[in-house]
Amino acid sequence: MPFGLLKYGLKKRYPGKHQFTPATELKKHYDVVIIGAGGHGTGIAYYLAKYHGITNVAILEKSYLGSGNTARNTAVIRSNYLTEEGVTFYRESVKMFQSLSNEFDYNIMMENRGQLTLAHSDAAIRSFRWRAEVNQHLGVRSELVDRQTIRELVPSLQMSEDVRYPILAGLWHADGATARHDAVAWGYARGACSRGVELHQLTEVEDIEVTEGRVTAVRTNRGRVSCGIVVQAVAGASSIVARMAGIKLPIHSYPLQAMVTQPYKPLLNPHVSSPQVHAYIHQTSRGEFVIGGGSDPYPLYNTRATLDQRESLASAVQELFPFLSQARLMRQWAGTTDMTPDYSPIMGLSPVQNYYLDAGWGTWGFKATPICGKTMAELVATGSPPDIIKPFELERFYRFEQINEAGATAASH
Amino acid sequence: MKILNCPLNGPRNISEFTYGGEFHSMPDPDSSTAREWAEHVFFHDNNAGVVIEWWCHTPSSYWFLAERNTITDELLRTFPASEAAGGMVQGDDQ
Ligand SMILES: Cc1cc2nc3c(=O)[nH]c(=O)nc-3n(C[C@H](O)[C@H](O)[C@H](O)COP(=O)(O)OP(=O)(O)OC[C@H]3O[C@@H](n4cnc5c(N)ncnc54)[C@H](O)[C@@H]3O)c2cc1C
């Protein structure tokens, strides 16, 4: 590698490497059609090609690659959830993230800087203790820490007891990380396309043909495509696309907003979140503070940003980090998130035989991209869901077997 | 701040209200199956477009219905539950 770099450095011209093949003619038939080219859709295609040799695959994307929530999230990666099913699943994803840059030969800028969640009440301490126990039992680095440790981890944090919600303790998750979200989708898309998968942008699925409980074709703005298997990975549009196949989902689409300040010198190392004040924050390697919080108060298919949310996030982070009162905001944005009643995703089989669901990712699905891609690809290849995603099937709601991650998700993502 | 017109209290800031879910008629608890209940409790239409839904004016605990466009974020109309066509318990605003 160093020699390659040297050779490249001494070259007179620096030819750009194409990320992926440009869209070609849409064929009449594909073995597998994946709807949505976010991290999830491209991830499934990548693992299908890499591990299962299935390459007659089209990813259909109504806009451009990674234009959905993949480009809008705050890139938090963590596995300190509460349920056994959740922790086990996200733990595998966090592991996979560690080797993605090497695997892609493309830097996803993985940064393992840890995550600190703040407790401002006795009830929060109790639930953190519970989470720490479950996490440690399942091999995840997660522990309850006192005020002194918090001071050492985050010296810039306001630790006064003279505030509305004094900080009592914290849940420290050393495995917490961030990565460049766009790079994840690009890496998967490039890896999939170099193995023969076709990515068709500006190709919107408008209807789905179902005959006798099986999908036979999808109709797009560029014509009809017959297909052997269809997977939907469309996040905020989950209910709309599923309805085309006659499937109703336990999902409401809510906007989630975030914002970012201008860059500053390095001040804040880990990611810090406070379910009490409904805000979380980390500083990127470029120096910007990324700030996020809870969902909008009502469902909406719209990515407008609101003054209400900006005020609420600004006042919350100023309580934690008073020096931010001087900070200037550069951008504020939103994504449409597919929220489930139990804050866990929906992966696996659907009532339509050859139609698979990758949905219900709400405000927490970026961190699941690698493991979801890998396990969903196995489902497509074998027809049966791997054990690790089995509990997340749609049928769980009919059995009243929700996987409750509401508390472990609030303002943490 | 958006203004929502409460049928009982008049125009108020939307921060005074709580969203209460889609408006559906309830299946008969005596004759419906567990599957039907699960669907009623958990599953949603989640439509993009004009929908009718429950809202509550939080300080006065007054529940009513609103017609809203879930694409443009416009509140089109609010009305007491008793006015809902084929609605819930007749004459019961709560
Ligand atoms: C502000 C914000 C912050 C977040 N923070 C975090 C975080 O810190 N950590 C975390 O883990 N998660 C976070 N999330 C959630 C995370 O972003 C999503 O769960 C994840 O990106 C979903 O990926 P996806 O590939 O399934 O969907 P997307 O990236 O949304 O991709 C879906 C694609 O489907 C396409 N599509 C839709 N309808 C059609 C159609 N009919 N035909 C063809 N294509 C279609 C869309 O154009 C889109 O490109 C956050 C989300 C938001 C909005």
Coordinates of C-alpha atoms and ligand atoms in Angstrom, one line a residue:
Chain A
M1 CA 0.0 0.0 0.0
P2 CA 2.7 2.6 0.9
F3 CA 4.4 2.0 -2.5
G4 CA 1.1 2.4 -4.3
L5 CA 0.6 5.7 -2.5
L6 CA 4.1 6.8 -3.4
K7 CA 3.6 5.9 -7.1
Y8 CA 0.3 7.8 -7.1
G9 CA 1.9 10.8 -5.4
L10 CA 4.6 11.0 -8.1
K11 CA 2.1 10.8 -11.0
K12 CA 1.6 13.8 -13.2
R13 CA -2.2 13.2 -13.5
Y14 CA -4.6 11.9 -10.9
P15 CA -7.2 10.0 -12.7
G16 CA -10.4 9.8 -10.6
K17 CA -11.7 6.4 -9.9
H18 CA -15.4 5.9 -10.8
Q19 CA -17.5 5.1 -7.7
F20 CA -19.9 2.9 -9.5
T21 CA -21.3 2.1 -13.0
P22 CA -23.7 4.7 -14.4
A23 CA -27.3 3.6 -14.8
T24 CA -27.9 1.6 -18.0
E25 CA -31.1 0.5 -19.7
L26 CA -33.5 -1.0 -17.2
K27 CA -33.9 -4.7 -18.0
K28 CA -37.2 -6.4 -18.3
H29 CA -36.4 -8.8 -15.5
Y30 CA -34.2 -9.1 -12.4
D31 CA -33.9 -12.0 -10.0
V32 CA -34.0 -9.5 -7.1
V33 CA -35.3 -5.9 -7.1
I34 CA -34.4 -3.8 -4.1
I35 CA -36.5 -0.6 -3.6
G36 CA -34.5 2.2 -2.1
A37 CA -30.7 3.0 -2.4
G38 CA -29.9 4.1 1.1
G39 CA -27.3 2.3 3.2
H40 CA -29.8 -0.5 3.7
G41 CA -30.7 -1.2 0.1
T42 CA -27.1 -1.0 -1.1
G43 CA -25.9 -3.1 1.8
I44 CA -28.3 -5.9 1.0
A45 CA -27.2 -5.8 -2.7
Y46 CA -23.5 -5.8 -1.6
Y47 CA -23.8 -8.9 0.6
L48 CA -26.1 -10.7 -1.9
A49 CA -23.3 -10.3 -4.5
K50 CA -20.4 -10.9 -2.2
Y51 CA -21.6 -13.9 -0.1
H52 CA -24.3 -15.5 -2.2
G53 CA -23.2 -14.8 -5.8
I54 CA -26.6 -13.3 -6.6
T55 CA -25.9 -10.5 -9.0
N56 CA -28.9 -10.2 -11.3
V57 CA -30.0 -7.5 -8.9
A58 CA -31.4 -4.0 -9.5
I59 CA -31.5 -1.3 -6.8
L60 CA -34.2 1.1 -7.8
E61 CA -34.0 4.6 -6.3
K62 CA -36.5 7.4 -6.9
S63 CA -33.9 10.1 -6.2
Y64 CA -30.1 9.7 -6.0
L65 CA -27.9 7.3 -4.1
G66 CA -28.1 7.9 -0.3
S67 CA -30.4 10.8 -0.6
G68 CA -32.8 9.7 2.2
N69 CA -32.1 9.3 5.9
T70 CA -28.7 7.8 5.1
A71 CA -27.6 11.4 4.3
R72 CA -29.5 13.0 7.1
N73 CA -28.6 11.1 10.2
T74 CA -26.2 12.1 13.0
A75 CA -24.2 9.0 12.4
V76 CA -24.3 7.6 16.0
I77 CA -23.3 3.9 16.2
R78 CA -23.9 2.1 19.5
S79 CA -25.2 -1.1 21.0
N80 CA -26.2 -0.2 24.6
Y81 CA -29.9 -1.1 24.1
L82 CA -32.1 -2.8 26.7
T83 CA -33.5 -6.0 25.3
E84 CA -31.5 -9.1 24.6
E85 CA -32.7 -9.2 21.0
G86 CA -31.8 -5.5 20.4
V87 CA -28.4 -5.6 22.1
T88 CA -27.3 -8.8 20.3
F89 CA -28.4 -7.4 16.9
Y90 CA -26.8 -4.0 17.3
R91 CA -23.6 -5.5 18.8
E92 CA -22.9 -7.4 15.6
S93 CA -23.4 -4.3 13.6
V94 CA -21.0 -2.3 15.7
K95 CA -18.4 -5.0 15.2
M96 CA -18.9 -5.1 11.4
F97 CA -18.5 -1.3 11.2
Q98 CA -14.9 -1.7 12.5
S99 CA -13.7 -3.4 9.3
L100 CA -15.8 -1.7 6.7
S101 CA -13.1 0.8 5.6
N102 CA -10.7 -2.0 4.9
E103 CA -13.3 -4.1 3.3
F104 CA -14.4 -1.3 0.9
D105 CA -10.9 0.1 0.5
Y106 CA -12.6 3.3 1.1
N107 CA -12.5 5.4 4.3
I108 CA -15.8 5.5 6.2
M109 CA -14.1 7.7 8.9
M110 CA -15.0 5.4 11.7
E111 CA -14.3 7.1 15.0
N112 CA -14.5 5.2 18.3
R113 CA -14.9 8.0 20.8
G114 CA -17.6 6.4 23.0
Q115 CA -21.0 7.6 24.1
L116 CA -22.1 9.1 27.4
T117 CA -25.8 9.2 28.3
L118 CA -26.7 11.4 31.2
A119 CA -29.0 10.6 34.1
H120 CA -30.7 13.5 35.8
S121 CA -33.1 11.5 38.0
D122 CA -33.2 8.4 40.2
A123 CA -35.5 6.7 37.7
A124 CA -32.9 7.2 34.9
I125 CA -30.1 5.8 37.1
R126 CA -32.2 2.7 37.8
S127 CA -32.8 2.1 34.1
F128 CA -29.2 2.8 33.3
R129 CA -28.1 0.2 35.8
W130 CA -30.5 -2.3 34.2
R131 CA -29.1 -1.5 30.7
A132 CA -25.5 -1.8 31.9
E133 CA -26.2 -5.3 33.4
V134 CA -27.9 -6.5 30.2
N135 CA -25.1 -5.0 28.0
Q136 CA -22.2 -6.5 30.0
H137 CA -23.9 -9.9 30.1
L138 CA -24.0 -9.8 26.3
G139 CA -20.4 -8.6 25.9
V140 CA -21.0 -4.9 25.3
R141 CA -18.9 -2.3 27.0
S142 CA -21.4 -0.3 29.1
E143 CA -21.2 0.8 32.7
L144 CA -22.8 3.2 35.2
V145 CA -20.4 6.1 36.0
D146 CA -20.4 8.7 38.8
R147 CA -20.1 12.5 38.5
Q148 CA -16.3 12.4 39.0
T149 CA -15.8 10.0 36.1
I150 CA -18.2 12.2 34.0
R151 CA -16.0 15.2 34.7
E152 CA -12.9 13.3 33.5
L153 CA -14.6 12.0 30.4
V154 CA -16.1 15.4 29.4
P155 CA -14.4 18.3 31.1
S156 CA -16.4 20.8 29.2
L157 CA -19.7 19.6 30.5
Q158 CA -21.7 21.8 32.9
M159 CA -21.7 19.9 36.2
S160 CA -23.2 22.6 38.4
E161 CA -25.9 21.4 40.8
D162 CA -27.6 24.8 40.4
V163 CA -29.3 24.0 37.2
R164 CA -32.8 22.8 36.2
Y165 CA -31.6 19.2 35.9
P166 CA -28.3 18.5 37.6
I167 CA -26.4 15.5 36.3
L168 CA -26.5 12.7 38.8
A169 CA -24.7 9.8 36.9
G170 CA -24.1 8.5 33.4
L171 CA -24.2 5.4 31.3
W172 CA -20.7 5.2 29.6
H173 CA -20.6 3.1 26.4
A174 CA -17.0 2.7 25.3
D175 CA -18.1 1.0 22.1
G176 CA -20.1 4.0 21.0
A177 CA -18.8 5.5 17.7
T178 CA -19.6 7.6 14.6
A179 CA -18.8 7.1 10.9
R180 CA -19.3 9.0 7.7
H181 CA -22.8 8.0 6.7
D182 CA -22.6 8.9 3.0
A183 CA -19.4 6.8 2.7
V184 CA -21.2 3.8 4.0
A185 CA -23.8 3.9 1.2
W186 CA -21.2 4.8 -1.4
G187 CA -18.9 1.9 -0.3
Y188 CA -21.7 -0.6 -0.5
A189 CA -22.9 0.7 -3.8
R190 CA -19.5 0.6 -5.3
G191 CA -18.8 -2.9 -4.0
A192 CA -22.2 -4.1 -5.3
C193 CA -21.9 -2.5 -8.7
S194 CA -18.4 -3.8 -9.2
R195 CA -19.8 -7.3 -8.8
G196 CA -22.6 -6.8 -11.4
V197 CA -25.5 -5.2 -9.4
E198 CA -27.2 -2.4 -11.2
L199 CA -28.1 0.9 -9.5
H200 CA -30.8 2.8 -11.2
Q201 CA -31.3 6.3 -9.8
L202 CA -34.3 8.5 -10.7
T203 CA -36.3 5.3 -10.9
E204 CA -39.4 5.4 -8.7
V205 CA -41.4 2.4 -7.9
E206 CA -45.0 3.5 -8.5
D207 CA -46.9 0.2 -8.1
I208 CA -46.3 -3.5 -7.3
E209 CA -48.1 -6.4 -9.0
V210 CA -49.1 -9.2 -6.7
T211 CA -50.8 -12.3 -8.1
E212 CA -52.0 -15.1 -5.8
G213 CA -49.9 -13.9 -2.9
R214 CA -46.7 -13.5 -4.9
V215 CA -45.0 -10.4 -6.3
T216 CA -44.6 -10.7 -10.1
A217 CA -43.4 -7.2 -11.1
V218 CA -42.9 -3.6 -10.1
R219 CA -44.0 -0.7 -12.2
T220 CA -41.7 2.3 -12.3
N221 CA -41.6 5.7 -14.0
R222 CA -39.2 4.0 -16.5
G223 CA -41.4 1.0 -17.2
R224 CA -42.4 -2.4 -15.9
V225 CA -39.8 -4.8 -14.4
S226 CA -40.6 -8.4 -13.6
C227 CA -38.8 -9.9 -10.7
G228 CA -38.2 -13.0 -8.6
I229 CA -37.9 -11.4 -5.2
V230 CA -38.5 -7.8 -4.0
V231 CA -37.1 -6.2 -0.9
Q232 CA -38.3 -2.8 0.3
A233 CA -35.8 -0.6 2.1
V234 CA -37.4 2.8 1.9
A235 CA -37.4 4.1 5.5
G236 CA -39.8 7.1 5.7
A237 CA -41.8 5.8 2.7
S238 CA -42.2 2.3 4.2
S239 CA -46.0 2.5 4.6
I240 CA -46.5 3.9 1.1
V241 CA -44.5 1.3 -0.7
A242 CA -45.8 -1.6 1.4
R243 CA -49.3 -0.5 0.6
M244 CA -48.5 -1.0 -3.1
A245 CA -48.0 -4.7 -2.2
G246 CA -51.2 -4.7 -0.2
I247 CA -49.4 -4.7 3.2
K248 CA -50.3 -2.6 6.2
L249 CA -47.5 -1.7 8.6
P250 CA -47.4 -0.6 12.3
I251 CA -45.5 2.6 11.3
H252 CA -46.0 6.3 11.5
S253 CA -43.7 8.6 9.6
Y254 CA -42.4 11.4 11.8
P255 CA -39.8 14.1 10.9
L256 CA -36.6 14.0 12.9
Q257 CA -34.5 17.2 12.8
A258 CA -30.9 17.9 13.5
M259 CA -28.5 20.9 13.2
V260 CA -24.9 21.7 13.0
T261 CA -22.7 24.6 14.2
Q262 CA -19.8 26.2 12.5
P263 CA -16.5 24.4 13.2
Y264 CA -14.5 24.9 16.4
K265 CA -11.2 23.6 17.8
P266 CA -11.5 20.1 19.3
L267 CA -13.4 20.4 22.6
L268 CA -15.6 17.5 23.0
N269 CA -14.4 13.9 22.6
P270 CA -17.3 11.5 23.2
H271 CA -20.9 11.7 22.1
V272 CA -23.1 13.1 24.9
S273 CA -26.8 12.6 25.1
S274 CA -29.5 13.6 27.6
P275 CA -32.9 11.9 27.4
Q276 CA -34.1 14.4 30.1
V277 CA -33.4 17.6 28.1
H278 CA -34.1 15.8 24.8
A279 CA -30.8 16.5 23.1
Y280 CA -27.6 14.9 22.1
I281 CA -24.4 16.3 20.7
H282 CA -21.0 15.4 19.4
Q283 CA -18.2 17.2 17.7
T284 CA -17.1 16.0 14.3
S285 CA -13.5 15.6 13.2
R286 CA -14.1 18.8 11.2
G287 CA -14.9 20.6 14.4
E288 CA -18.6 21.2 13.9
F289 CA -21.0 20.3 16.8
V290 CA -23.8 18.1 15.5
I291 CA -26.9 18.5 17.6
G292 CA -30.1 16.4 17.6
G293 CA -33.0 15.4 19.8
G294 CA -36.5 13.9 19.8
S295 CA -38.9 13.5 16.9
D296 CA -41.4 16.1 15.8
P297 CA -44.6 16.1 17.8
Y298 CA -46.8 14.8 14.9
P299 CA -46.4 12.7 11.8
L300 CA -45.5 14.4 8.5
Y301 CA -44.1 13.5 5.1
N302 CA -42.0 16.7 4.8
T303 CA -38.4 17.6 5.6
R304 CA -38.9 21.2 6.6
A305 CA -37.0 22.5 9.6
T306 CA -38.8 24.4 12.3
L307 CA -37.9 27.3 14.6
D308 CA -39.6 25.4 17.5
Q309 CA -37.2 22.6 17.3
R310 CA -34.2 24.8 16.8
E311 CA -35.1 26.7 20.0
S312 CA -35.7 23.6 21.9
L313 CA -32.4 22.0 20.9
A314 CA -30.5 25.2 21.4
S315 CA -31.7 25.7 24.9
A316 CA -31.1 22.1 25.8
V317 CA -27.5 22.0 24.7
Q318 CA -26.7 25.3 26.3
E319 CA -27.8 23.9 29.6
L320 CA -25.2 21.1 29.1
F321 CA -22.5 23.2 27.4
P322 CA -23.0 26.9 28.2
F323 CA -20.1 27.9 26.0
L324 CA -22.3 27.0 23.0
S325 CA -24.4 30.1 23.6
Q326 CA -21.9 31.9 21.4
A327 CA -22.0 29.2 18.6
R328 CA -23.4 29.9 15.2
L329 CA -25.6 27.4 13.4
M330 CA -24.7 26.6 9.9
R331 CA -27.5 24.2 8.9
Q332 CA -30.7 22.6 10.2
W333 CA -32.5 19.8 8.4
A334 CA -34.9 16.9 8.7
G335 CA -35.5 13.4 7.5
T336 CA -38.8 11.4 7.5
T337 CA -38.4 8.5 9.9
D338 CA -40.5 5.3 10.0
M339 CA -41.4 5.0 13.7
T340 CA -42.6 1.7 15.1
P341 CA -44.6 1.4 18.4
D342 CA -41.8 -0.5 20.2
Y343 CA -38.8 1.5 18.7
S344 CA -37.5 -1.7 17.1
P345 CA -37.2 -2.4 13.4
I346 CA -39.3 -4.7 11.2
M347 CA -37.1 -7.1 9.2
G348 CA -38.0 -10.3 7.4
L349 CA -41.0 -12.0 5.9
S350 CA -44.2 -10.3 4.9
P351 CA -47.7 -11.6 4.1
V352 CA -46.6 -11.6 0.5
Q353 CA -44.5 -14.7 -0.2
N354 CA -41.5 -13.3 -2.1
Y355 CA -41.6 -9.8 -0.7
Y356 CA -39.3 -8.9 2.2
L357 CA -39.4 -6.0 4.6
D358 CA -36.5 -3.9 5.8
A359 CA -38.4 -1.1 7.6
G360 CA -39.3 0.6 10.8
W361 CA -35.8 2.1 11.2
G362 CA -37.1 5.3 12.7
T363 CA -34.4 7.4 14.3
W364 CA -32.0 4.5 14.9
G365 CA -31.3 2.6 11.7
F366 CA -27.9 3.9 10.5
K367 CA -26.0 1.9 13.1
A368 CA -27.8 -1.3 11.9
T369 CA -26.8 -0.9 8.2
P370 CA -24.1 -3.6 8.0
I371 CA -25.8 -6.3 10.0
C372 CA -29.2 -5.6 8.4
G373 CA -27.6 -5.8 4.9
K374 CA -25.9 -9.1 5.7
T375 CA -28.8 -10.8 7.4
M376 CA -31.4 -9.6 4.9
A377 CA -29.2 -10.8 2.0
E378 CA -29.1 -14.2 3.7
L379 CA -32.9 -14.1 3.9
V380 CA -33.2 -13.3 0.2
A381 CA -30.7 -16.0 -0.7
T382 CA -32.2 -18.8 1.5
G383 CA -35.8 -17.8 2.0
S384 CA -35.6 -18.1 5.8
P385 CA -34.7 -15.3 8.2
P386 CA -31.4 -15.8 10.2
D387 CA -32.0 -16.3 14.0
I388 CA -30.6 -12.9 14.9
I389 CA -33.4 -11.0 13.0
K390 CA -36.2 -13.6 13.5
P391 CA -37.6 -11.7 16.6
F392 CA -38.0 -8.5 14.5
E393 CA -40.5 -10.0 12.1
L394 CA -43.8 -8.2 11.4
E395 CA -45.8 -11.0 12.9
R396 CA -44.5 -10.0 16.4
F397 CA -47.2 -7.4 16.6
Y398 CA -49.9 -9.9 16.1
R399 CA -48.5 -12.0 18.9
F400 CA -48.2 -8.9 21.1
E401 CA -44.4 -9.6 21.4
Q402 CA -43.0 -6.2 21.0
I403 CA -39.3 -5.6 21.6
N404 CA -39.4 -2.5 23.7
E405 CA -36.5 -0.2 23.0
A406 CA -38.3 3.1 23.6
G407 CA -36.4 4.0 26.8
A408 CA -33.0 3.1 25.3
T409 CA -33.7 5.2 22.1
A410 CA -35.1 8.5 23.6
A411 CA -32.9 11.3 22.3
S412 CA -30.0 8.9 21.8
H413 CA -30.4 7.4 18.3
Chain B
M1 CA -45.3 28.6 16.1
K2 CA -48.2 27.1 14.2
I3 CA -51.8 28.0 15.4
L4 CA -54.4 25.2 15.9
N5 CA -58.0 26.2 16.2
C6 CA -59.4 24.3 19.1
P7 CA -63.2 23.8 18.8
L8 CA -63.6 24.5 22.5
N9 CA -60.9 27.1 23.3
G10 CA -60.3 28.8 20.0
P11 CA -57.0 29.5 18.3
R12 CA -54.0 28.4 20.3
N13 CA -50.3 27.7 19.8
I14 CA -49.8 24.2 18.6
S15 CA -47.5 23.5 21.5
E16 CA -50.6 23.4 23.7
F17 CA -51.9 20.3 21.9
T18 CA -51.0 16.6 21.8
Y19 CA -51.4 14.5 18.7
G20 CA -53.6 11.5 19.4
G21 CA -53.4 9.2 16.4
E22 CA -55.5 8.4 13.3
F23 CA -59.2 8.5 13.4
H24 CA -60.7 4.9 13.0
S25 CA -63.8 3.3 14.2
M26 CA -63.1 0.7 16.9
P27 CA -63.7 -3.0 16.2
D28 CA -66.3 -4.6 18.5
P29 CA -64.4 -5.9 21.5
D30 CA -66.8 -8.8 22.0
S31 CA -66.7 -10.2 18.5
S32 CA -63.2 -9.2 17.2
T33 CA -60.3 -11.6 17.1
A34 CA -56.8 -11.0 18.7
R35 CA -55.4 -10.3 15.2
E36 CA -58.1 -7.6 14.6
W37 CA -57.2 -6.0 18.0
A38 CA -53.5 -6.1 17.2
E39 CA -54.2 -4.4 13.9
H40 CA -56.4 -1.8 15.6
V41 CA -53.9 -1.0 18.3
F42 CA -50.6 -1.1 16.4
F43 CA -51.1 -0.7 12.6
H44 CA -51.7 2.6 10.8
D45 CA -52.7 3.9 7.4
N46 CA -49.9 6.5 7.7
N47 CA -51.3 8.2 4.6
A48 CA -49.5 10.9 2.7
G49 CA -52.2 13.5 2.0
V50 CA -55.3 14.8 3.8
V51 CA -56.1 12.7 6.9
I52 CA -58.5 12.9 9.9
E53 CA -56.9 12.5 13.3
W54 CA -57.4 12.9 17.1
W55 CA -55.9 15.9 18.9
C56 CA -56.1 16.9 22.5
H57 CA -55.9 20.4 23.9
T58 CA -53.6 19.4 26.8
P59 CA -54.4 22.1 29.4
S60 CA -58.2 21.5 29.2
S61 CA -58.0 17.7 28.3
Y62 CA -60.4 18.4 25.4
W63 CA -60.3 15.8 22.6
F64 CA -61.4 16.7 19.1
L65 CA -60.8 15.9 15.5
A66 CA -58.6 17.7 12.9
E67 CA -58.2 17.4 9.2
R68 CA -54.6 17.8 8.2
N69 CA -52.4 17.6 5.1
T70 CA -49.5 15.3 6.0
I71 CA -47.5 16.5 3.0
T72 CA -47.8 20.2 3.2
D73 CA -48.1 20.5 7.0
E74 CA -51.4 22.5 6.8
L75 CA -54.2 22.2 9.3
L76 CA -57.3 22.4 7.3
R77 CA -60.2 22.0 9.7
T78 CA -61.0 21.1 13.3
F79 CA -64.3 19.9 14.7
P80 CA -65.8 18.2 17.7
A81 CA -65.9 14.4 17.6
S82 CA -69.7 14.4 17.6
E83 CA -69.6 15.8 14.1
A84 CA -67.6 12.9 12.7
A85 CA -69.5 11.0 10.0
G86 CA -70.0 7.4 11.1
G87 CA -68.0 8.4 14.0
M88 CA -67.4 7.3 17.6
V89 CA -70.0 7.4 20.3
Q90 CA -72.6 9.9 19.1
G91 CA -72.7 13.2 21.0
D92 CA -69.7 12.3 23.1
D93 CA -67.0 14.9 22.7
Q94 CA -64.5 13.2 24.9
Ligands
LIG1 C1 -32.0 13.7 11.6 C2 -31.8 12.2 11.7 C3 -30.8 11.7 12.6 C4 -30.6 10.4 12.7 N1 -29.6 9.9 13.6 C5 -29.3 8.6 13.6 C6 -28.2 8.2 14.4 O1 -27.5 9.0 15.0 N2 -27.9 6.9 14.4 C7 -28.7 5.9 13.7 O2 -28.4 4.8 13.8 N3 -29.7 6.3 13.0 C8 -30.1 7.6 12.9 N4 -31.1 8.1 12.1 C9 -31.9 7.1 11.4 C10 -31.2 6.6 10.1 O3 -30.9 7.7 9.4 C11 -32.2 5.7 9.3 O4 -32.8 4.8 10.0 C12 -31.4 5.0 8.2 O5 -30.6 5.9 7.5 C13 -32.3 4.3 7.2 O6 -31.6 3.9 6.1 P1 -32.3 3.3 4.8 O7 -31.3 2.9 3.9 O8 -33.3 2.2 5.3 O9 -33.2 4.5 4.3 P2 -32.9 5.8 3.5 O10 -31.5 6.2 3.5 O11 -33.9 6.8 3.8 O12 -33.1 5.3 2.0 C14 -34.4 5.0 1.5 C15 -34.4 5.4 0.0 O13 -35.6 4.9 -0.6 C16 -35.9 5.8 -1.6 N5 -37.3 5.6 -2.0 C17 -38.4 5.9 -1.2 N6 -39.6 5.6 -1.9 C18 -39.2 5.0 -3.1 C19 -39.9 4.5 -4.2 N7 -41.2 4.5 -4.3 N8 -39.1 4.0 -5.3 C20 -37.8 4.0 -5.3 N9 -37.1 4.6 -4.2 C21 -37.7 5.0 -3.1 C22 -35.6 7.1 -1.0 O14 -35.4 8.1 -2.0 C23 -34.3 6.9 -0.2 O15 -33.2 7.2 -0.9 C24 -31.4 9.4 12.0 C25 -32.4 9.9 11.1 C26 -32.5 11.3 10.9 C27 -33.6 11.8 10.0

